[in-house]
Short mmCIF file of C-alpha atoms in Angstrom, two decimals:
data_model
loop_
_atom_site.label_atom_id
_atom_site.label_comp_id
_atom_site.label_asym_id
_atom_site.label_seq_id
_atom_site.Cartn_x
_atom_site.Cartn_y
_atom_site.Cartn_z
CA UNK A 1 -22.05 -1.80 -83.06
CA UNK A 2 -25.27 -4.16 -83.86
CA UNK A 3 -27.65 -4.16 -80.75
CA UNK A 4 -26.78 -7.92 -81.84
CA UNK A 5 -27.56 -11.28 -80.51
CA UNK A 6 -24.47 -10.76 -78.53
CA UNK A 7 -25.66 -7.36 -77.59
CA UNK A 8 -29.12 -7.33 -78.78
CA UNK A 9 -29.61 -11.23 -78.11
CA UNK A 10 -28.62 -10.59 -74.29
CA UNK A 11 -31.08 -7.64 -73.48
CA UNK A 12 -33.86 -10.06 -75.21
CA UNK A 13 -32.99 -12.71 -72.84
CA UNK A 14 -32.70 -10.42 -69.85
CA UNK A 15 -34.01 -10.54 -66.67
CA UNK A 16 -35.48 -7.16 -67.48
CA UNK A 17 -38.31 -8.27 -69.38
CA UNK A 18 -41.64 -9.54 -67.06
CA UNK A 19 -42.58 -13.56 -68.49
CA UNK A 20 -45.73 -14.03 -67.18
CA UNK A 21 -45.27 -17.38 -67.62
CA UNK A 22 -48.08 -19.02 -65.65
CA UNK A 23 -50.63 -16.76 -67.30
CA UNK A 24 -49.38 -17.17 -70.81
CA UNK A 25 -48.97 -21.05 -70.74
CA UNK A 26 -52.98 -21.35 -70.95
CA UNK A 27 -53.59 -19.39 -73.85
CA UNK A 28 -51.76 -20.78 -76.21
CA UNK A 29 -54.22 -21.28 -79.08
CA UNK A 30 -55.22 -24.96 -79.92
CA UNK A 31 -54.05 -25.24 -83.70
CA UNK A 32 -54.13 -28.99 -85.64
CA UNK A 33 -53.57 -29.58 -89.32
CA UNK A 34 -53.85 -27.34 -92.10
CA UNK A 35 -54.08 -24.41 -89.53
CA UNK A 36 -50.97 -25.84 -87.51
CA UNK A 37 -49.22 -25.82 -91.55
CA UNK A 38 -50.24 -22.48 -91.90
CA UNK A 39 -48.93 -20.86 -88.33
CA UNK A 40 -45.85 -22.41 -88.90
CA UNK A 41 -45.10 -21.09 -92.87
CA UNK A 42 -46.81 -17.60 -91.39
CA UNK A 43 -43.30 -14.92 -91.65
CA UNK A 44 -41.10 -17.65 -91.26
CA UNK A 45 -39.62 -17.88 -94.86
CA UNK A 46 -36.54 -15.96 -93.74
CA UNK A 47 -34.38 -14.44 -91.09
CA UNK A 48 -31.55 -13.04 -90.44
CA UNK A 49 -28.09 -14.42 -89.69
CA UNK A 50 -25.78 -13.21 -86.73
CA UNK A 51 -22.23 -14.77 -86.70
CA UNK A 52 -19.88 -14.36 -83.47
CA UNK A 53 -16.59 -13.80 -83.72
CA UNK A 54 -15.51 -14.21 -79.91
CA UNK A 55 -11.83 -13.48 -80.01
CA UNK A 56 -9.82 -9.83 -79.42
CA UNK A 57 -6.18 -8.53 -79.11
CA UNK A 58 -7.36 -7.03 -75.57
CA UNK A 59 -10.26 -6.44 -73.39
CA UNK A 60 -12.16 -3.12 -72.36
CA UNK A 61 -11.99 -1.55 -69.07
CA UNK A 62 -15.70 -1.72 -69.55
CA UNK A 63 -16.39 -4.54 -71.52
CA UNK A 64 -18.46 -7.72 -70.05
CA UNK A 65 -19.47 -9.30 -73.41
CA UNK A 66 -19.04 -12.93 -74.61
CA UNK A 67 -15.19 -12.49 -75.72
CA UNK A 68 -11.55 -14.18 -75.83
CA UNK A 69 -8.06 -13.31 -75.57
CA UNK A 70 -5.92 -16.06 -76.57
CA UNK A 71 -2.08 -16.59 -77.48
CA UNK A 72 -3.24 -17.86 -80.58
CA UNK A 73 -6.14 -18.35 -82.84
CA UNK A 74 -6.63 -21.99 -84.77
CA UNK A 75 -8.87 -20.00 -87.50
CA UNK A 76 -9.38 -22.82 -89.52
CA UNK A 77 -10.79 -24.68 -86.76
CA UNK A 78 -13.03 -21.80 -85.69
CA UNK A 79 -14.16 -21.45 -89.52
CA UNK A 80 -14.62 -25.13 -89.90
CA UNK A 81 -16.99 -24.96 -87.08
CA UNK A 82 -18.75 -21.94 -87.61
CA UNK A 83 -19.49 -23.41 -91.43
CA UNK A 84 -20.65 -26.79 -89.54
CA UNK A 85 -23.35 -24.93 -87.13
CA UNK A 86 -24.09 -22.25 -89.71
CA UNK A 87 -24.98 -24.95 -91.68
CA UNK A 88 -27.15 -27.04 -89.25
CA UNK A 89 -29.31 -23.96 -87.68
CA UNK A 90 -30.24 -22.35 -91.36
CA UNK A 91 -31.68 -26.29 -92.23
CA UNK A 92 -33.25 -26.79 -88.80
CA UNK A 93 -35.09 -23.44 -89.28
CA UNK A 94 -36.17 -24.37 -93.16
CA UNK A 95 -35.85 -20.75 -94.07
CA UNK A 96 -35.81 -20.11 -97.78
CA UNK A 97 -34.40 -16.52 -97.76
CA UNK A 98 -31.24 -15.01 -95.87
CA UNK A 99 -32.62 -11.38 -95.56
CA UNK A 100 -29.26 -10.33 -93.73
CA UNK A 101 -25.68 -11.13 -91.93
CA UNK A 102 -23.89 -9.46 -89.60
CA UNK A 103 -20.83 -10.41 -88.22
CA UNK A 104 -20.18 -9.25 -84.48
CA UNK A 105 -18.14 -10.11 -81.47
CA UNK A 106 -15.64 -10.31 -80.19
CA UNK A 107 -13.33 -8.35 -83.03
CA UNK A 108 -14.78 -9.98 -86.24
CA UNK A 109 -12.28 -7.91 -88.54
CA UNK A 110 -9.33 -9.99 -86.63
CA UNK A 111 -10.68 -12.70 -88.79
CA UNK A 112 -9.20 -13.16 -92.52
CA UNK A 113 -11.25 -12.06 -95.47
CA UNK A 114 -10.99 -15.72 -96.36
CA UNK A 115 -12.88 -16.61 -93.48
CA UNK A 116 -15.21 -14.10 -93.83
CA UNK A 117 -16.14 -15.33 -97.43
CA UNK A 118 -16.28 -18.84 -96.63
CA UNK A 119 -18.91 -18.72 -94.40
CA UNK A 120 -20.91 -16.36 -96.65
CA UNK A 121 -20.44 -19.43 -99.13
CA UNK A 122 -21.59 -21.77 -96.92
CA UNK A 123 -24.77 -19.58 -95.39
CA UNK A 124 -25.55 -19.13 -99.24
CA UNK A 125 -25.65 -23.26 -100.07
CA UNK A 126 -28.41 -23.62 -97.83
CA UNK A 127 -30.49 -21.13 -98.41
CA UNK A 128 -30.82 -17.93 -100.93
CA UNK A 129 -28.48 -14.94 -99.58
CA UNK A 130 -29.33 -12.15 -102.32
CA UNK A 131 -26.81 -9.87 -104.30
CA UNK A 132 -28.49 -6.99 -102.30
CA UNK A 133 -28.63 -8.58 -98.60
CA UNK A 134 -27.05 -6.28 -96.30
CA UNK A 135 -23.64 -7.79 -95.19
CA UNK A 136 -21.73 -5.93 -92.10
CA UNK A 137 -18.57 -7.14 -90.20
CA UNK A 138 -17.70 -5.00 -87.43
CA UNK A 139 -14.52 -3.55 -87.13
CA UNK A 140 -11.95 -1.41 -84.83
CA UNK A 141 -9.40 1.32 -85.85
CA UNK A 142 -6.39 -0.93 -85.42
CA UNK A 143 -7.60 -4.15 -86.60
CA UNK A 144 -8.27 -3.00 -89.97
CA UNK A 145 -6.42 -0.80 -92.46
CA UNK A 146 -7.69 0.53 -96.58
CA UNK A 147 -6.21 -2.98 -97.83
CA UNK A 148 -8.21 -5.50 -95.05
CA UNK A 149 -10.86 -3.28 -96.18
CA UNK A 150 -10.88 -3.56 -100.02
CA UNK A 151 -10.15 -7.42 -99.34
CA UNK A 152 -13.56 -7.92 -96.93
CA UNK A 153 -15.63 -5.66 -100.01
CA UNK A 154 -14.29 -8.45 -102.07
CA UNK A 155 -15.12 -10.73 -99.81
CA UNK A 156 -19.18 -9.69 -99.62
CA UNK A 157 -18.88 -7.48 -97.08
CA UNK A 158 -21.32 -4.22 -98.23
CA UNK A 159 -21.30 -2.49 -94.98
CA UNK A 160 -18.66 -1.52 -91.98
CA UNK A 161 -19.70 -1.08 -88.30
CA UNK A 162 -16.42 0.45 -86.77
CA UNK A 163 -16.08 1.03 -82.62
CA UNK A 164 -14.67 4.33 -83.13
CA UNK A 165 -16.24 5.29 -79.43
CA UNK A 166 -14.71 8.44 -78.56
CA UNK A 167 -12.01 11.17 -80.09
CA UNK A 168 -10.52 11.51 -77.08
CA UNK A 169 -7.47 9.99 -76.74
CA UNK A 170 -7.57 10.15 -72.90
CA UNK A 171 -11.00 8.51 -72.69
CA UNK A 172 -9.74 6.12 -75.22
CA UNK A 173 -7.27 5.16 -72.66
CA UNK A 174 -9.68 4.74 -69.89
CA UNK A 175 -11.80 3.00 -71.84
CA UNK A 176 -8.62 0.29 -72.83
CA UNK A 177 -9.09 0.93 -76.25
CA UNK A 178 -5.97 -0.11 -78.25
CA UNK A 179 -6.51 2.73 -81.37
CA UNK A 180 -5.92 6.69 -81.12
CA UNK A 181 -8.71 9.25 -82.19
CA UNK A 182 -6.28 9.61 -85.13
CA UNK A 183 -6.56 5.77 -86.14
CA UNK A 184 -10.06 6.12 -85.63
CA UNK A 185 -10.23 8.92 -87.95
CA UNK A 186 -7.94 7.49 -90.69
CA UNK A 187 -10.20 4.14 -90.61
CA UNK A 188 -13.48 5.60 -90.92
CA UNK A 189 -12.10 8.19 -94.07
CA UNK A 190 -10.85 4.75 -95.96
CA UNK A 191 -14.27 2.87 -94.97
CA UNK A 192 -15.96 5.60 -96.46
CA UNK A 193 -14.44 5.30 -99.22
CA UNK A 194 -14.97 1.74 -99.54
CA UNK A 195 -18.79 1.47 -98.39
CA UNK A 196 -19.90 4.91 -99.11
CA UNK A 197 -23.55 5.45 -97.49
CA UNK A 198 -23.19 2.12 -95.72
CA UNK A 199 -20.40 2.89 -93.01
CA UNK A 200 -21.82 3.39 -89.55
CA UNK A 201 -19.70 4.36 -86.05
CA UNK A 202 -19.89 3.70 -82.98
CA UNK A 203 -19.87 6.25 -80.01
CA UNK A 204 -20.09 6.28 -75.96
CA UNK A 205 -21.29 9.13 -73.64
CA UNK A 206 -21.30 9.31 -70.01
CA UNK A 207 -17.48 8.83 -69.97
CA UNK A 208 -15.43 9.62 -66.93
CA UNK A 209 -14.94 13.36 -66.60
CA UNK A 210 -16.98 14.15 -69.85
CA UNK A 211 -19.37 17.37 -69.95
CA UNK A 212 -22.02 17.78 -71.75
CA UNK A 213 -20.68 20.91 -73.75
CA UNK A 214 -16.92 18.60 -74.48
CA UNK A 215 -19.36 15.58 -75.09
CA UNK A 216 -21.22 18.11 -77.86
CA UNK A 217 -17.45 19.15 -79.66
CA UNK A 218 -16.82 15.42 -79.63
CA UNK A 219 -20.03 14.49 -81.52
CA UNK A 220 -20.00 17.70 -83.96
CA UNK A 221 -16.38 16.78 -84.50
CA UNK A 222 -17.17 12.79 -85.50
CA UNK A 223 -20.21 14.24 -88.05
CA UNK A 224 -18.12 16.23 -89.79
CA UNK A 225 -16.73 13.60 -90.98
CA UNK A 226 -18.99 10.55 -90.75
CA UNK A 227 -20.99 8.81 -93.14
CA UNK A 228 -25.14 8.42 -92.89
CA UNK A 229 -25.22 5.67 -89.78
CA UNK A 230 -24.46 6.65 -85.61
CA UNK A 231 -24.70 4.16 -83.34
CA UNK A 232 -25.13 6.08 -79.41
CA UNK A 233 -24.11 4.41 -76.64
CA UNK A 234 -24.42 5.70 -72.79
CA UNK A 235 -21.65 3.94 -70.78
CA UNK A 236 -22.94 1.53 -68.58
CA UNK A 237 -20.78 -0.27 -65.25
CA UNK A 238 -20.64 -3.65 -65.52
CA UNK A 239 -19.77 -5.59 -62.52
CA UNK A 240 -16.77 -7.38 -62.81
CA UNK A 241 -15.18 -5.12 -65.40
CA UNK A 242 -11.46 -2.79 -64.63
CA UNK A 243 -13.59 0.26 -64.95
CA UNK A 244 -16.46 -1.00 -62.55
CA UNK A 245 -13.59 -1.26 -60.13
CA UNK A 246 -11.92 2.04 -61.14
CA UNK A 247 -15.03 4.11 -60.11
CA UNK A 248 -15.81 2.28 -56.78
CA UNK A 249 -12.65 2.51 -55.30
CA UNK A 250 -12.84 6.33 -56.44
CA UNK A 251 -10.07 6.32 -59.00
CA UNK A 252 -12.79 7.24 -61.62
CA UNK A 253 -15.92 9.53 -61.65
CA UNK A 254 -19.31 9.16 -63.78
CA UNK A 255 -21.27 11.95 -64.80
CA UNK A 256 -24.38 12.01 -62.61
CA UNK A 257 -27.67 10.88 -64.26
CA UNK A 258 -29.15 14.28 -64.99
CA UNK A 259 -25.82 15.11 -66.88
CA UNK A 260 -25.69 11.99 -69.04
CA UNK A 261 -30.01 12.75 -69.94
CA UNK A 262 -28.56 16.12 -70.89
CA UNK A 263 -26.12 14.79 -73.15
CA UNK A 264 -28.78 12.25 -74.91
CA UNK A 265 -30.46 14.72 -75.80
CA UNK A 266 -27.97 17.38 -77.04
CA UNK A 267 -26.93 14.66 -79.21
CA UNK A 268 -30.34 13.56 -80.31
CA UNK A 269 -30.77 17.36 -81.45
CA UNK A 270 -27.37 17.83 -82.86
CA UNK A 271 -27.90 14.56 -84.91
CA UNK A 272 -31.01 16.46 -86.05
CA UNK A 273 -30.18 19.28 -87.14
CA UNK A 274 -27.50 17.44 -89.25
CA UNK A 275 -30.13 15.48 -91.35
CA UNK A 276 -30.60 12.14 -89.10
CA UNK A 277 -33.36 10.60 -88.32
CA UNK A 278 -33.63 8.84 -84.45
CA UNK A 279 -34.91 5.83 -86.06
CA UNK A 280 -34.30 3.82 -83.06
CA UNK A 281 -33.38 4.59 -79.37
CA UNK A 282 -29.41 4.16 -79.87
CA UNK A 283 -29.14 4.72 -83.89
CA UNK A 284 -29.51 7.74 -85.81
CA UNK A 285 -29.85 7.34 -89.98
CA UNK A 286 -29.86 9.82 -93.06
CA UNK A 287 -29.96 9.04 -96.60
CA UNK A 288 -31.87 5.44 -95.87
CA UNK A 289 -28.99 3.96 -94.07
CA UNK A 290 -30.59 2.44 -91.41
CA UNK A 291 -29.63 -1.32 -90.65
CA UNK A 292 -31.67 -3.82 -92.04
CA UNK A 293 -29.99 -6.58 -89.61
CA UNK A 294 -31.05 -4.21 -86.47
CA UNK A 295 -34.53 -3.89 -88.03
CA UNK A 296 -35.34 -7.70 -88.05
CA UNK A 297 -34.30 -7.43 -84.66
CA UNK A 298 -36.83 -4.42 -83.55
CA UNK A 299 -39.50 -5.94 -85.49
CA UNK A 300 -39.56 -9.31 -84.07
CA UNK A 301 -38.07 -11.08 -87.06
CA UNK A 302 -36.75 -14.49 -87.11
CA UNK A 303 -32.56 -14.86 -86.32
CA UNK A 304 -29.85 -17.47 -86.17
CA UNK A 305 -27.26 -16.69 -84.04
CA UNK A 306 -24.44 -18.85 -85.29
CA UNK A 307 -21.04 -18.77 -83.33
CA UNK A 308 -19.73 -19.16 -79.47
CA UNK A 309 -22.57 -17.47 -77.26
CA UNK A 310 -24.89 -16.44 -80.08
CA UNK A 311 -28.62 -15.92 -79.10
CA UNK A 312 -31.32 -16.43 -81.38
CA UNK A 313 -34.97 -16.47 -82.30
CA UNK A 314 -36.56 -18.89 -84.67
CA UNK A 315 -39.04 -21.59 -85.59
CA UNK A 316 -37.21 -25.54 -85.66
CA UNK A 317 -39.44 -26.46 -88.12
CA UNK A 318 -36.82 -28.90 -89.22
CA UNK A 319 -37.46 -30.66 -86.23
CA UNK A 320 -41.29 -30.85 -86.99
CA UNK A 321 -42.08 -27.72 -84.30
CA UNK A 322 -44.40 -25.00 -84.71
CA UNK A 323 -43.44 -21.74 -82.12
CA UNK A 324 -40.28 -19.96 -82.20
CA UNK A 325 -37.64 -20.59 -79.31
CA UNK A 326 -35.25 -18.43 -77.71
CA UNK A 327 -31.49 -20.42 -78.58
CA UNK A 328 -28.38 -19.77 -76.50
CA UNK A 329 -25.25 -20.94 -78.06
CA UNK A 330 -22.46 -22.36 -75.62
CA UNK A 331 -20.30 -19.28 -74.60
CA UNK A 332 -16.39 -20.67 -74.55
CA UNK A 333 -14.90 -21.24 -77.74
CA UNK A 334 -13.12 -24.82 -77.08
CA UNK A 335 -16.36 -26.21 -75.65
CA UNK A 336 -18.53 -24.94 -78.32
CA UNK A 337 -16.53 -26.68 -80.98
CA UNK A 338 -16.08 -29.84 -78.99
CA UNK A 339 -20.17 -29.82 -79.67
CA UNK A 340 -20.38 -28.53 -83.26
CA UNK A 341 -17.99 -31.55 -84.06
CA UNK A 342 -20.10 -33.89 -81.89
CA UNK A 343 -23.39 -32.76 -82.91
CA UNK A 344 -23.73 -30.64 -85.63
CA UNK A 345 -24.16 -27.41 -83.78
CA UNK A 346 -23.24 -26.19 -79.80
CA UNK A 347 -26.70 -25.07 -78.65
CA UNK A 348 -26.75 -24.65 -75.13
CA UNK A 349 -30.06 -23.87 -74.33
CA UNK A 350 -33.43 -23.84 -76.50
CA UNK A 351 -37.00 -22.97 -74.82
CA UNK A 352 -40.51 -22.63 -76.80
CA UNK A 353 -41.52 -19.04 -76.54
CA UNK A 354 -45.34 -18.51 -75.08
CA UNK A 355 -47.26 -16.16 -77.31
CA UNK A 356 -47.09 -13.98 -74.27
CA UNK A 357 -43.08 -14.23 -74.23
CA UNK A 358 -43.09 -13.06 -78.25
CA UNK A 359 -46.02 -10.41 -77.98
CA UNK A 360 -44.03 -9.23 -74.73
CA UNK A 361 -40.69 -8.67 -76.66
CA UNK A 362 -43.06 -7.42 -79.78
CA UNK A 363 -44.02 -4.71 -77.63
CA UNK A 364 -40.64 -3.83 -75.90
CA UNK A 365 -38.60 -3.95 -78.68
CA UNK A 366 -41.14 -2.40 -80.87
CA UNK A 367 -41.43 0.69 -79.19
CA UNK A 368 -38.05 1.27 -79.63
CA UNK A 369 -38.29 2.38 -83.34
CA UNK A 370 -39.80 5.79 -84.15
CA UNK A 371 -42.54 4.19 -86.36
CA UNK A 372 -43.56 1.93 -83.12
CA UNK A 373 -45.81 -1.17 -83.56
CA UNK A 374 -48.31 -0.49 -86.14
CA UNK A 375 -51.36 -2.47 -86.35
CA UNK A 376 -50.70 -4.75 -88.86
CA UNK A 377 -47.61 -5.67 -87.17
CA UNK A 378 -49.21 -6.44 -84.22
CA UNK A 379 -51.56 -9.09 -85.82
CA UNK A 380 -48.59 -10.86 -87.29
CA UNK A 381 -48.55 -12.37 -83.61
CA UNK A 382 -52.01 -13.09 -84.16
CA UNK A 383 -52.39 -11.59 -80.58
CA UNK A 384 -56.04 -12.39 -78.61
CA UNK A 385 -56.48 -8.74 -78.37
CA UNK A 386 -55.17 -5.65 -80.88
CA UNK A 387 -53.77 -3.03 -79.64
CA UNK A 388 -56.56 -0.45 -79.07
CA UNK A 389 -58.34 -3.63 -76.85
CA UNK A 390 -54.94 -3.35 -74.88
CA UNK A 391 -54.07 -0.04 -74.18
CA UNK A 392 -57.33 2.10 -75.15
CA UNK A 393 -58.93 2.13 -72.18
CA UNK A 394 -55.43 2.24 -69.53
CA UNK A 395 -55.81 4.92 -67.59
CA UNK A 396 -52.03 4.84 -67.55
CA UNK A 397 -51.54 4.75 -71.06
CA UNK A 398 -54.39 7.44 -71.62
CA UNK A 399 -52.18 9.50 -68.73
CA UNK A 400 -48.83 8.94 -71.14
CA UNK A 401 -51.03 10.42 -73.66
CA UNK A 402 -51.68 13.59 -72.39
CA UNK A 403 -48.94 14.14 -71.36
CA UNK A 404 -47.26 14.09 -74.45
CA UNK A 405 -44.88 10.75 -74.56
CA UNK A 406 -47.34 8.19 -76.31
CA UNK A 407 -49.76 8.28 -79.96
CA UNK A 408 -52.50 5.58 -80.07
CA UNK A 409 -54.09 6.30 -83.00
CA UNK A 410 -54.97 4.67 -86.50
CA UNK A 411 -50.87 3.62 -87.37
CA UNK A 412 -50.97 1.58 -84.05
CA UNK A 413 -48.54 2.98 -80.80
CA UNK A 414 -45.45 4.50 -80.81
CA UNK A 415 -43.45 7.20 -78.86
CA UNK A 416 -43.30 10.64 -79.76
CA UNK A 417 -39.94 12.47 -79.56
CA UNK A 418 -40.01 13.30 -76.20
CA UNK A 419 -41.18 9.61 -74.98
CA UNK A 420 -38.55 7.49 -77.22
CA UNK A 421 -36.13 9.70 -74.54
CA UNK A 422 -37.57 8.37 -71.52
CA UNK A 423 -38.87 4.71 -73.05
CA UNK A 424 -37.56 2.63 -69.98
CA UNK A 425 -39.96 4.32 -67.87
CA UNK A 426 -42.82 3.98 -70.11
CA UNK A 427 -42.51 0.04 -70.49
CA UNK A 428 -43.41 -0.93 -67.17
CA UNK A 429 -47.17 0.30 -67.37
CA UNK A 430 -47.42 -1.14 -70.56
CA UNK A 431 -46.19 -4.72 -69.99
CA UNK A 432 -48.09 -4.95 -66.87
CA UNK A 433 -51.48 -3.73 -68.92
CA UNK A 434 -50.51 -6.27 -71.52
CA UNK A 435 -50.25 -9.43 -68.47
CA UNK A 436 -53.24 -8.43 -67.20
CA UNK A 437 -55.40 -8.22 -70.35
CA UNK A 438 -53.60 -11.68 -70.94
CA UNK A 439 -54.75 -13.28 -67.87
CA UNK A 440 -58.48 -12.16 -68.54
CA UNK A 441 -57.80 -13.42 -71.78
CA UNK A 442 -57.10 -16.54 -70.88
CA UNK A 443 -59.64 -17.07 -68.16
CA UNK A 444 -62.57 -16.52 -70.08
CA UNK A 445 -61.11 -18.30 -72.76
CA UNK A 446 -61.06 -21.84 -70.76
#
């Protein structure tokens, strides 16, 4: 599972993160000519590409993402279009350099190899796509079999993301997945096989009538056998979802919040002691495998989300702009491609980013990687104030500190073990130390 623009693109957009708008209008710096030239080329020679596939054979009891069921699937259609706004976006955003591609959805391995390739071929006409660029389609246990494998490899696929999400066949069930732990099993073997070192899984805790000590078999069962990537999930209710209504109406029970905790962190030490590294709040890595595609996320890197409902981050410098936007691609399939064919693409939604907006998600998604935000990161943003001015003298960052949770220090700031546990309570402090340095900022500035 990618954290993706889908998944990763919704939490950036969320509700969740503080704008600050009125404060962070005003300090915008005043830029003109050869400085104006220089902000825009400034870490915006490449990005990464996400590509939605939005259709499946069924839906989760617990799934709320941007995904379709239909009777039947005009592929050609779908690939014509996602060719058409793949190739729009990439030339609006002038990027030189495809640094990575990951195909999510929606059930992405549904789609032919064919497809697959194609739009590789027409990402690559626009701008370079290297031999070495980390490629990953996401996949589930019954969509794909050793054959649809080999033919994505051939394809230019170099890396597998499969929803295995439990070996349990009766959580399976609840969770309306359509594969056994047995399919699961046989699928990630063959991947392995295919992609060695570059096959990751996919795994939920919190389930329905899980323990903590069946929830720790489960996981020491998967790593037996997996390769050098875990993805972690903790099952969340989503309003409007069969399982949502499954637990209200008391049909279902969730483990209370102290049990999940527990099993977050008998996984994070189980996936320890077997030779991962928690390089990021959800994924675990050994070997070098973590994602590249999730790491241009974390680190604030430009991305084109191409496909039905894609989000995405970038600089327009095509059309003659200088500050990233946030894009929202439209969500249904038919009325997406009604606009791709009208206009070259089926954006939705595109709004300029304040400097606060981008050092805001800088320092939320930053904080979610084990190396943090070091300083030189930081000043990529070219931020008013570094991050010792911003945090050095909070007396609730100095309190996070001491008490273990938080390093300021001469790398930049970052979590320690035991904070990267708890970061959603650490954020709030932070972001509201960060608005209210910007608002000084930006008084005595004018």
């Amino acid at each position: 599972m990618s954290l993706r623009c889908g998944r990763l693109g919704r939490a950036l957009l969320s509700p969740g993160i503080p704008r600050g708008a009125a404060a962070g209008s005003g300090a915008q710096k005043n830029v003109d000519g050869d400085e104006k030239e220089r902000l825009a080329l400034k870490g915006h020679e490449s990005a990464a590409v996400y590509v939605h596939w939005p259709y499946c054979e069924k839906r989760c009891s617990y799934c709320n993402f941007n995904k379709y069921i239909p009777r039947v699937v005009d592929e050609s259609a779908m690939l014509h279009c996602l060719r058409q706004e793949a190739t729009y976006l990439i030339q609006l955003s002038q990027v030189q350099r495809i640094s990575s591609v990951f195909f999510g959805g929606g059930t992405p391995s549904l789609a032919s190899a064919s497809t697959i390739a194609s739009i590789l071929e027409a990402i690559s006409a626009i701008a370079e796509l290297p031999v070495n660029a980390e490629i990953t389609l996401e996949a589930n246990p019954m969509s794909v079999g050793a054959s649809r494998l080999a033919e994505f490899r051939a394809a230019g696929v170099n890396r597998m993301s499969i929803g295995i999400q439990s070996l349990d066949d009766a959580h399976l069930k609840v969770l309306g997945r359509t594969h056994t732990a047995d399919n699961a099993l046989k699928t990630l073997q063959e991947a392995k096989m295919l992609f060695p070192g570059r096959t990751s899984v996919d795994i939920i805790f919190g389930l329905p009538g899980q323990t903590v000590t069946s929830w720790m078999q489960s996981l020491k069962d998967l790593l037996a056998l997996s390769d050098d990537h875990v993805s972690l999930y903790q099952l969340t209710l989503e309003r409007g979802t069969l399982l949502f209504r499954q637990v209200q109406d008391g049909f279902l029970k969730m483990p209370g919040a102290e049990e999940t905790a527990d099993m977050y962190e008998a996984a994070r030490c189980i996936l320890k002691d077997a030779g991962f590294q928690h390089y990021e709040v959800s994924n675990f890595a050994r070997n070098g495998a973590m994602s590249t595609h999730n790491l241009a996320y974390w680190l604030g890197r430009q991305y084109i989300g191409i496909g039905p409902g894609a989000h995405g981050r970038f600089v327009p410098r095509g059309d003659g702009k200088f500050h990233r936007e946030s894009r929202i691609q439209t969500l249904e399939p038919e009325p997406w491609m009604k606009e791709v064919l009208s206009h070259g693409h089926g954006t939705r939604k595109s709004v300029e980013q304040t400097q606060l907006e981008v050092l805001e998600e800088a320092l939320v998604l930053g904080l979610r990687l084990d190396t943090g935000i070091t300083h030189e990161h930081w000043q990529e943003h070219e931020p008013p104030l570094s991050l010792h001015d911003l945090f050095g003298a909070s007396e609730h960052v100095t309190a996070m500190i001491q008490q273990g949770l938080l390093l300021l220090d001469g790398r930049g700031l970052r979590c320690t073990w035991r904070g990267l546990a708890v970061l959603d309570g650490l954020l709030p402090p932070l972001l509201s130390q960060l608005q209210h340095s910007w608002r000084i900022s930006a008084y005595t500035s004018s």
